[in-house]
Coordinates of C-alpha atoms in Angstrom, one line a residue:
M243 CA -7.7 1.2 2.4
A244 CA -6.0 4.9 3.6
Q245 CA -7.8 7.3 5.3
T246 CA -6.9 10.9 6.5
I247 CA -6.9 12.6 9.9
S248 CA -9.8 15.5 10.7
R249 CA -9.1 18.0 13.3
R250 CA -12.2 16.2 15.6
G251 CA -10.5 12.5 15.5
L252 CA -7.3 14.0 16.5
L253 CA -8.6 16.4 19.2
H254 CA -9.7 13.5 20.4
A255 CA -6.8 12.0 21.3
G256 CA -6.1 14.2 24.3
A257 CA -5.9 11.4 27.0
A258 CA -3.7 11.3 30.0
V259 CA -0.7 11.1 28.3
G260 CA 2.4 9.6 30.0
A261 CA 5.9 8.7 29.6
M262 CA 7.6 5.9 28.9
A263 CA 10.0 4.0 31.1
G264 CA 13.5 4.2 31.7
A265 CA 16.6 1.3 32.4
S266 CA 19.8 1.5 35.1
A267 CA 20.4 3.2 38.1
L268 CA 22.2 6.7 38.1
T269 CA 21.5 6.8 41.9
G270 CA 24.8 7.7 43.7
C271 CA 26.4 9.2 40.7
A272 CA 27.0 13.4 41.0
M273 CA 25.3 14.4 37.7
G274 CA 23.0 17.7 39.2
G275 CA 22.8 20.8 36.9
D276 CA 21.9 23.3 39.3
D277 CA 25.1 24.7 39.6
K278 CA 25.9 25.0 35.6
K279 CA 26.3 28.0 33.6
D280 CA 25.1 27.9 30.2
D281 CA 27.6 30.1 28.2
A282 CA 25.8 29.0 25.0
K283 CA 23.6 31.6 25.0
A284 CA 21.7 34.7 24.1
D285 CA 20.0 37.9 24.5
A286 CA 16.3 36.7 24.1
N287 CA 13.7 38.8 21.4
A288 CA 10.7 38.1 19.7
A289 CA 13.2 36.3 16.5
N290 CA 14.9 33.9 19.2
P291 CA 12.3 33.9 22.6
L292 CA 14.8 30.9 24.0
G293 CA 17.8 32.9 23.7
V294 CA 19.8 30.5 21.3
K295 CA 23.5 31.2 20.4
E296 CA 23.5 31.2 16.8
D297 CA 27.1 29.7 16.1
A298 CA 26.1 27.2 19.1
P299 CA 27.0 23.7 18.3
L300 CA 23.8 21.1 18.8
E301 CA 24.6 17.4 19.5
V302 CA 21.4 15.1 19.2
V303 CA 21.0 11.2 20.2
I304 CA 18.3 9.6 19.1
F305 CA 17.0 6.2 20.1
N306 CA 17.4 4.1 17.2
G307 CA 14.1 1.5 17.4
G308 CA 10.9 1.2 15.8
F309 CA 10.6 4.8 14.5
G310 CA 14.1 4.6 13.1
E311 CA 16.7 7.7 12.8
E312 CA 15.5 9.7 9.5
Y313 CA 12.8 12.0 10.8
A314 CA 15.5 13.4 13.5
K315 CA 17.8 14.5 10.3
S316 CA 14.8 16.0 8.9
H317 CA 14.3 18.3 12.3
E318 CA 17.7 18.9 12.8
A319 CA 17.7 19.9 8.9
M320 CA 14.7 22.5 10.3
Y321 CA 16.8 23.5 13.1
K322 CA 19.7 24.5 10.6
E323 CA 17.4 26.0 8.6
R324 CA 16.8 29.1 11.4
W325 CA 20.2 28.6 12.7
P326 CA 22.6 28.3 9.6
K327 CA 25.8 28.9 11.4
A328 CA 25.0 26.0 14.3
E329 CA 26.9 22.8 13.3
I330 CA 24.8 19.7 14.1
K331 CA 26.3 16.4 15.4
H332 CA 23.9 13.4 14.8
S333 CA 24.3 10.1 16.1
A334 CA 21.4 7.3 16.7
T335 CA 21.9 4.1 18.8
Q336 CA 20.0 1.5 20.9
Q337 CA 21.6 1.7 23.8
I338 CA 21.3 4.7 25.3
S339 CA 22.4 3.9 29.0
Q340 CA 25.4 2.0 27.6
T341 CA 26.5 4.9 25.8
L342 CA 24.9 8.0 27.5
Q343 CA 25.2 7.2 31.0
P344 CA 29.3 7.6 31.5
R345 CA 28.9 11.1 29.8
F346 CA 26.0 12.3 32.1
V347 CA 28.4 11.0 35.3
A348 CA 31.0 13.2 33.4
G349 CA 29.0 16.4 33.2
D350 CA 29.6 16.0 29.1
P351 CA 25.8 15.2 28.0
P352 CA 24.4 15.6 24.8
D353 CA 22.1 18.7 24.0
V354 CA 19.0 16.6 23.0
V355 CA 18.3 13.5 23.9
N356 CA 15.3 10.8 23.1
N357 CA 15.2 8.6 26.0
S358 CA 13.6 5.9 24.8
G359 CA 13.9 2.2 24.4
S360 CA 14.8 -0.9 26.6
S361 CA 18.0 0.5 27.5
Q362 CA 17.2 4.0 28.3
I363 CA 18.4 6.0 31.0
D364 CA 16.4 5.3 34.3
F365 CA 14.3 8.4 34.5
N366 CA 14.0 8.3 38.4
G367 CA 17.6 8.5 38.5
L368 CA 17.8 11.6 36.1
V369 CA 15.5 13.6 38.1
S370 CA 16.4 12.4 42.0
Q371 CA 19.6 13.9 40.7
G372 CA 18.8 16.9 39.0
A373 CA 20.1 16.0 35.6
L374 CA 17.3 17.2 33.7
A375 CA 16.9 20.5 32.4
D376 CA 13.1 22.4 33.0
L377 CA 11.5 22.4 29.6
G378 CA 9.0 25.7 31.3
D379 CA 10.6 28.2 29.2
L380 CA 10.0 26.0 25.9
L381 CA 6.4 25.3 27.3
A382 CA 5.9 29.5 27.1
A383 CA 8.0 30.5 24.5
P384 CA 5.5 30.8 21.2
S385 CA 5.0 28.4 18.9
L386 CA 6.9 28.6 15.7
D387 CA 3.5 28.2 13.5
D388 CA 1.4 30.6 15.5
P389 CA 3.3 33.9 17.9
K390 CA 0.0 34.1 19.4
K391 CA 0.5 30.8 21.1
T392 CA 2.4 29.1 23.4
V393 CA 4.3 26.0 22.9
K394 CA 2.0 24.9 25.4
D395 CA -1.0 25.4 23.8
T396 CA -0.2 23.5 20.5
I397 CA 0.7 20.2 22.2
L398 CA -2.3 17.6 23.8
P399 CA -3.8 17.7 27.0
G400 CA -1.8 15.1 29.5
V401 CA 1.6 15.9 27.9
V402 CA 2.8 18.1 30.8
D403 CA 1.5 16.5 32.8
A404 CA 2.5 13.4 31.9
G405 CA 6.2 14.5 32.0
S406 CA 6.5 16.7 34.9
Y407 CA 8.0 15.3 38.4
D408 CA 8.3 17.1 41.6
G409 CA 6.1 20.0 39.3
K410 CA 8.6 20.9 36.9
F411 CA 8.4 19.5 33.4
L412 CA 11.3 17.5 32.6
S413 CA 10.0 15.1 29.6
L414 CA 9.0 16.1 26.4
N415 CA 6.9 12.7 25.2
Y416 CA 6.7 13.2 21.2
A417 CA 4.8 10.3 19.9
Y418 CA 1.4 9.3 20.9
S419 CA 1.2 5.7 21.4
A420 CA -2.2 4.0 21.5
Y421 CA -2.1 0.2 22.7
G422 CA -5.0 -2.7 22.0
I423 CA -4.8 -6.0 20.7
W424 CA -3.7 -6.3 17.1
Y425 CA -4.8 -8.3 13.8
S426 CA -5.2 -8.5 10.4
Q427 CA -8.2 -7.3 8.8
K428 CA -8.2 -9.4 6.0
L429 CA -8.1 -12.6 8.0
F430 CA -11.1 -11.3 9.8
N431 CA -13.2 -10.6 6.4
D432 CA -11.8 -14.1 4.8
K433 CA -13.0 -15.9 7.5
G434 CA -15.8 -13.9 8.1
W435 CA -14.2 -13.2 12.2
Q436 CA -15.8 -10.3 14.3
Y437 CA -13.3 -8.9 17.1
P438 CA -14.8 -10.2 20.6
K439 CA -15.9 -7.2 22.5
T440 CA -16.2 -9.3 25.6
W441 CA -13.8 -12.0 26.7
D442 CA -16.5 -15.0 26.2
E443 CA -16.1 -13.9 23.1
M444 CA -12.7 -13.5 22.8
I445 CA -12.7 -17.5 24.1
S446 CA -14.7 -18.4 22.1
L447 CA -13.3 -17.2 18.7
C448 CA -10.2 -18.4 20.1
R449 CA -11.3 -21.9 20.1
T450 CA -12.7 -21.7 16.5
I451 CA -9.3 -20.2 15.3
K452 CA -7.5 -23.5 17.3
A453 CA -9.9 -25.6 15.4
A454 CA -8.7 -24.5 12.1
G455 CA -5.3 -25.4 12.3
M456 CA -4.1 -21.7 13.6
N457 CA -2.4 -20.5 16.7
P458 CA -5.0 -17.7 18.5
W459 CA -2.4 -15.4 20.1
T460 CA 1.0 -15.0 20.3
Y461 CA 3.6 -12.7 22.0
T462 CA 7.0 -11.4 23.0
G463 CA 8.6 -14.2 26.3
V464 CA 11.7 -12.4 26.1
H465 CA 9.4 -8.8 26.5
A466 CA 6.8 -10.6 28.4
R467 CA 5.4 -6.6 30.1
Y468 CA 3.9 -6.7 26.6
M469 CA 1.1 -9.0 27.8
S470 CA 0.9 -6.7 31.7
W471 CA -0.5 -4.0 29.0
P472 CA -3.8 -5.8 28.4
I473 CA -4.0 -7.0 31.7
L474 CA -3.8 -3.4 33.2
M475 CA -5.9 -2.0 30.7
A476 CA -8.4 -4.6 31.7
A477 CA -8.4 -4.1 35.2
A478 CA -8.6 -0.5 34.7
K479 CA -11.8 -1.2 32.4
L480 CA -13.4 -3.6 35.0
G481 CA -12.6 -1.4 38.5
G482 CA -11.8 2.2 37.3
T483 CA -9.0 3.9 36.7
D484 CA -8.6 4.3 40.8
V485 CA -7.3 0.8 40.3
L486 CA -3.8 2.4 38.3
K487 CA -3.5 5.6 40.3
A488 CA -3.0 2.8 43.2
I489 CA -0.4 0.8 41.7
D490 CA 1.8 4.0 40.3
N491 CA 1.5 5.4 43.9
L492 CA 2.7 2.1 45.4
E493 CA -0.2 2.1 47.5
P494 CA -0.1 -1.5 50.0
N495 CA -2.1 -4.4 48.3
A496 CA -2.7 -2.6 45.1
W497 CA -1.7 -5.3 42.3
K498 CA -3.9 -7.3 44.9
H499 CA -6.8 -5.6 43.7
E500 CA -9.5 -8.2 42.3
A501 CA -10.3 -5.9 39.2
V502 CA -5.7 -7.1 38.2
K503 CA -6.7 -10.3 39.7
A504 CA -10.0 -11.0 37.7
A505 CA -7.9 -9.9 34.3
A506 CA -4.7 -12.1 35.2
D507 CA -6.8 -14.4 35.5
A508 CA -8.4 -13.9 31.9
Y509 CA -5.0 -13.6 30.5
Y510 CA -3.5 -17.1 32.1
Q511 CA -6.6 -18.8 30.3
L512 CA -4.8 -18.1 27.2
A513 CA -1.9 -20.2 28.8
V514 CA -4.0 -22.8 30.4
D515 CA -6.1 -23.2 26.6
G516 CA -3.2 -23.6 25.0
F517 CA -3.8 -20.2 22.8
L518 CA -0.4 -19.1 22.5
Q519 CA 1.8 -19.9 19.6
P520 CA 4.4 -22.3 20.9
G521 CA 7.7 -21.2 21.6
A522 CA 6.8 -17.8 22.0
E523 CA 8.0 -17.6 25.7
G524 CA 11.8 -17.3 23.5
M525 CA 10.5 -14.5 21.6
D526 CA 12.3 -11.2 21.0
H527 CA 9.3 -8.7 20.1
I528 CA 10.5 -8.3 16.3
K529 CA 10.6 -12.5 16.4
A530 CA 7.0 -13.0 17.8
Q531 CA 5.7 -9.5 15.8
T532 CA 7.5 -11.2 12.5
E533 CA 5.9 -14.4 13.7
W534 CA 2.2 -12.5 13.9
C535 CA 2.5 -10.5 10.2
N536 CA 3.4 -14.0 8.7
G537 CA 0.2 -15.6 9.6
N538 CA 1.4 -18.0 12.6
A539 CA -0.9 -16.3 15.1
V540 CA -3.9 -13.9 15.1
F541 CA -3.9 -11.2 17.7
I542 CA -0.5 -9.4 19.8
S543 CA -0.3 -6.9 21.9
C544 CA 1.8 -4.2 20.9
G545 CA 1.6 -0.1 20.6
S546 CA 1.2 1.7 17.4
W547 CA 4.4 1.8 16.5
L548 CA 4.0 -1.8 15.3
E549 CA 3.3 -0.8 11.8
N550 CA 6.6 1.4 10.9
E551 CA 8.2 -1.1 12.6
Q552 CA 7.3 -4.7 11.0
K553 CA 6.8 -2.7 7.2
A554 CA 9.7 -4.4 5.7
V555 CA 8.3 -7.7 6.4
T556 CA 4.5 -6.7 6.6
P557 CA 2.7 -9.0 3.7
P558 CA 0.8 -6.9 0.9
G559 CA -2.9 -6.8 1.6
F560 CA -2.4 -7.7 5.1
N561 CA -4.3 -5.0 6.4
M562 CA -3.3 -4.3 9.5
A563 CA -5.6 -3.4 12.3
V564 CA -6.3 -2.5 16.2
A565 CA -8.7 -2.8 19.2
P566 CA -9.2 -2.1 22.7
P567 CA -8.9 -5.3 24.8
P568 CA -12.3 -7.5 25.3
S569 CA -13.9 -6.2 28.3
L570 CA -14.4 -8.6 31.2
T571 CA -18.1 -8.0 32.2
K572 CA -21.2 -6.7 31.0
G573 CA -20.3 -4.3 34.2
D574 CA -17.1 -2.6 33.6
K575 CA -17.3 0.5 34.9
L576 CA -15.6 1.7 31.6
P577 CA -16.9 0.8 28.0
F578 CA -15.1 -1.6 25.5
E579 CA -14.1 1.4 23.8
A580 CA -11.8 2.3 26.6
F581 CA -7.8 1.7 26.0
R582 CA -4.7 3.0 27.1
G583 CA -3.3 6.4 25.1
T584 CA -0.1 7.8 26.0
G585 CA 2.5 9.8 24.7
S586 CA 6.0 8.1 23.6
E587 CA 9.4 8.5 22.7
P588 CA 10.6 11.2 25.5
F589 CA 12.6 13.5 24.9
I590 CA 14.8 15.0 27.4
V591 CA 17.7 18.2 27.6
P592 CA 20.5 17.7 29.8
A593 CA 21.0 20.2 32.7
K594 CA 24.6 20.4 32.2
A595 CA 24.0 20.1 28.2
K596 CA 26.6 22.9 26.6
N597 CA 24.1 24.3 24.1
G598 CA 20.4 24.0 26.7
R599 CA 18.9 27.2 24.8
G600 CA 19.5 24.8 21.1
G601 CA 18.2 21.9 23.2
L602 CA 15.0 23.9 24.0
E603 CA 15.0 25.2 20.5
Y604 CA 15.2 21.7 19.2
L605 CA 12.3 20.7 20.6
R606 CA 10.4 23.7 19.4
V607 CA 11.1 23.1 16.0
M608 CA 9.5 19.3 16.5
L609 CA 6.4 20.4 17.9
S610 CA 5.8 22.9 15.1
K611 CA 3.1 21.4 12.7
K612 CA 5.7 21.2 9.8
G613 CA 7.8 18.9 12.2
A614 CA 5.0 16.9 13.6
S615 CA 3.2 16.0 10.2
D616 CA 7.2 15.1 8.7
F617 CA 7.3 12.9 11.3
T618 CA 3.8 11.2 11.3
R619 CA 4.4 10.9 7.0
K620 CA 7.6 9.2 7.6
V621 CA 7.3 6.8 10.5
S622 CA 3.8 6.3 10.9
S623 CA 2.8 7.4 14.3
L624 CA 1.1 10.3 15.6
T625 CA 2.3 13.3 17.7
V626 CA 1.4 15.0 20.6
V627 CA 1.0 17.9 18.6
A628 CA -2.9 18.9 18.7
G629 CA -4.2 19.0 14.5
S630 CA -0.7 18.1 12.9
A631 CA -1.7 14.8 11.1
E632 CA -4.7 16.8 9.3
G633 CA -4.6 15.7 5.3
I634 CA -2.3 13.3 5.8
E635 CA -2.8 9.4 4.3
L636 CA -2.3 7.1 6.8
G637 CA -1.6 3.4 6.3
P638 CA -4.3 0.9 7.2
G639 CA -2.7 0.3 10.8
L640 CA -3.0 3.9 11.9
T641 CA -6.0 4.4 10.6
S642 CA -7.6 1.7 12.5
V643 CA -5.7 3.7 15.5
T644 CA -7.7 6.9 14.6
K645 CA -10.4 4.9 14.9
M646 CA -10.1 3.7 18.3
I647 CA -9.2 7.4 19.1
Q648 CA -12.5 8.4 17.7
G649 CA -14.3 5.3 19.6
A650 CA -12.8 5.9 23.2
G651 CA -13.9 9.8 23.1
K652 CA -12.7 10.6 26.5
N653 CA -12.1 7.1 27.6
T654 CA -8.9 7.1 27.5
F655 CA -6.3 6.4 30.8
N656 CA -3.0 5.9 31.3
W657 CA -0.7 4.8 34.0
L658 CA 2.7 5.9 35.3
Y659 CA 4.5 3.5 37.3
N660 CA 6.8 2.4 34.2
S661 CA 8.1 5.9 34.2
Y662 CA 8.3 6.2 37.8
Y663 CA 9.9 3.0 39.0
R664 CA 11.7 1.3 35.3
K665 CA 12.8 -1.4 37.5
L666 CA 9.3 -2.7 38.4
E667 CA 8.0 -2.7 34.9
R668 CA 11.2 -3.9 33.2
N669 CA 12.5 -6.4 35.7
L670 CA 9.8 -7.2 38.3
V671 CA 6.4 -7.2 36.3
N672 CA 8.1 -8.6 33.1
S673 CA 8.7 -11.9 35.0
A674 CA 6.0 -12.4 36.5
C675 CA 4.1 -12.6 33.0
A676 CA 6.4 -14.4 31.7
D677 CA 5.9 -16.9 34.8
L678 CA 2.4 -16.3 34.1
L679 CA 2.2 -17.3 31.0
A680 CA 4.7 -20.1 30.6
K681 CA 2.3 -21.5 33.4
R682 CA 5.0 -21.5 35.9
I683 CA 2.6 -19.3 38.4
N684 CA -1.5 -19.1 38.5
S685 CA -3.0 -15.7 38.6
A686 CA -3.0 -15.3 42.4
Q687 CA 0.9 -15.7 42.2
F688 CA 1.1 -13.3 39.8
V689 CA -0.5 -10.2 41.6
D690 CA 1.6 -11.4 44.8
Q691 CA 4.7 -11.5 42.8
C692 CA 4.1 -7.7 41.2
Q693 CA 3.0 -6.6 44.7
K694 CA 5.8 -8.1 46.3
G695 CA 8.0 -5.8 43.8
A696 CA 6.2 -2.8 44.2
D697 CA 6.5 -3.6 48.2
E698 CA 10.5 -3.8 47.8
I699 CA 10.5 -0.3 45.8
A700 CA 7.8 1.5 48.1
K701 CA 10.5 0.5 50.8
D702 CA 13.9 1.3 49.7
D703 CA 15.0 4.6 50.9
T704 CA 17.3 5.0 48.0
I705 CA 14.6 5.3 45.2
K706 CA 12.7 9.0 45.2
K707 CA 9.1 8.4 45.1
F708 CA 6.4 10.0 42.7
K709 CA 3.2 10.6 43.4
R710 CA -0.2 10.5 41.1
V711 CA -3.0 12.9 42.0

């Protein structure tokens, strides 16, 4: 069934929105932008508050992942309507770091970069080298929809904080992503099953599923960190969000908190009891998600881009749905409805962009209601623009996401360690999750392994540190 989003429902999405993580080190490469003079600049006025030079070319590079690239072409067309003399160069790649890192080092980056995906450029390196433009002028500019409101007034709470480093807003996380456990509502209706709200109920249902000859869970073994998401969500619900802040701040023994250990122990049980699909250890995310869509497993951990990413292979009537991870105990500090809600798809304007003012203007176009609603229609994802999805008919997956947002109310949260220190999640935690789910280590060894990785980063003076308050 389709559903339309109400203003009330979308405003409930005002979670602490965080940045997605990046890849590969830029440390040691001179990429600072403080000495750059932006010659593609005009005098600012009411009609042109960001001082865009009307005939300056604009280069946009998009991560061609779960959202594809077509939405960006629409944004580019909207920019062209405003600045018809500007020539726009569009390109898309899944290899952001490999493609663009040499250009950052050479001082010849694009004007706008969708720095996302498994090969994104490490934000820690970009920030420490001064390679990103301050987006503060964008926030202060009047919105395209209502000149009486600034752009900052139109976006959901938490977006600015999550994209800020050392007090500067450097990254716009455009999509709003909700993370949870996905299943087929049609299958549940056919079997008479109810989604489990407690871990005991989850284990009981997994036994029922296995007895019926089905695999309860699948996961992407290649990107095993996908399973760290429900582990950390369960830990935050059990022990409170201070558990996550301690991890973000690289505090000693943060990963060894009893709530993290309990959550890891719960998900380790899935492996021990044989509830994971055989062969999942070798699957990438598309393979695992396709196995799930084909009915070869009941549950999978993912974010709200899943519906769009799998639309080509999802069977008619599958009716995908998402729910928060089950509560571990009756005494959890946060209710069952709590989940991780965060911004994703980070967009940046390089400090040495030839048309930095145009880059800011492009982001202003994206943050208009027209730009945001078009994105939602094309890729089945919410944006961080408040109220922009009102009246849009949604697929079953995103309809389920909006219900989860409404159910959580203010009980949404996020972590930032993956943005601050990409290596920690993408390499070290990913490896620990892979070992845990393959039963090469147990839950106690899992938290030890994650803590060891965090301690290594904390002691590394070449890595810039950030403080979450």
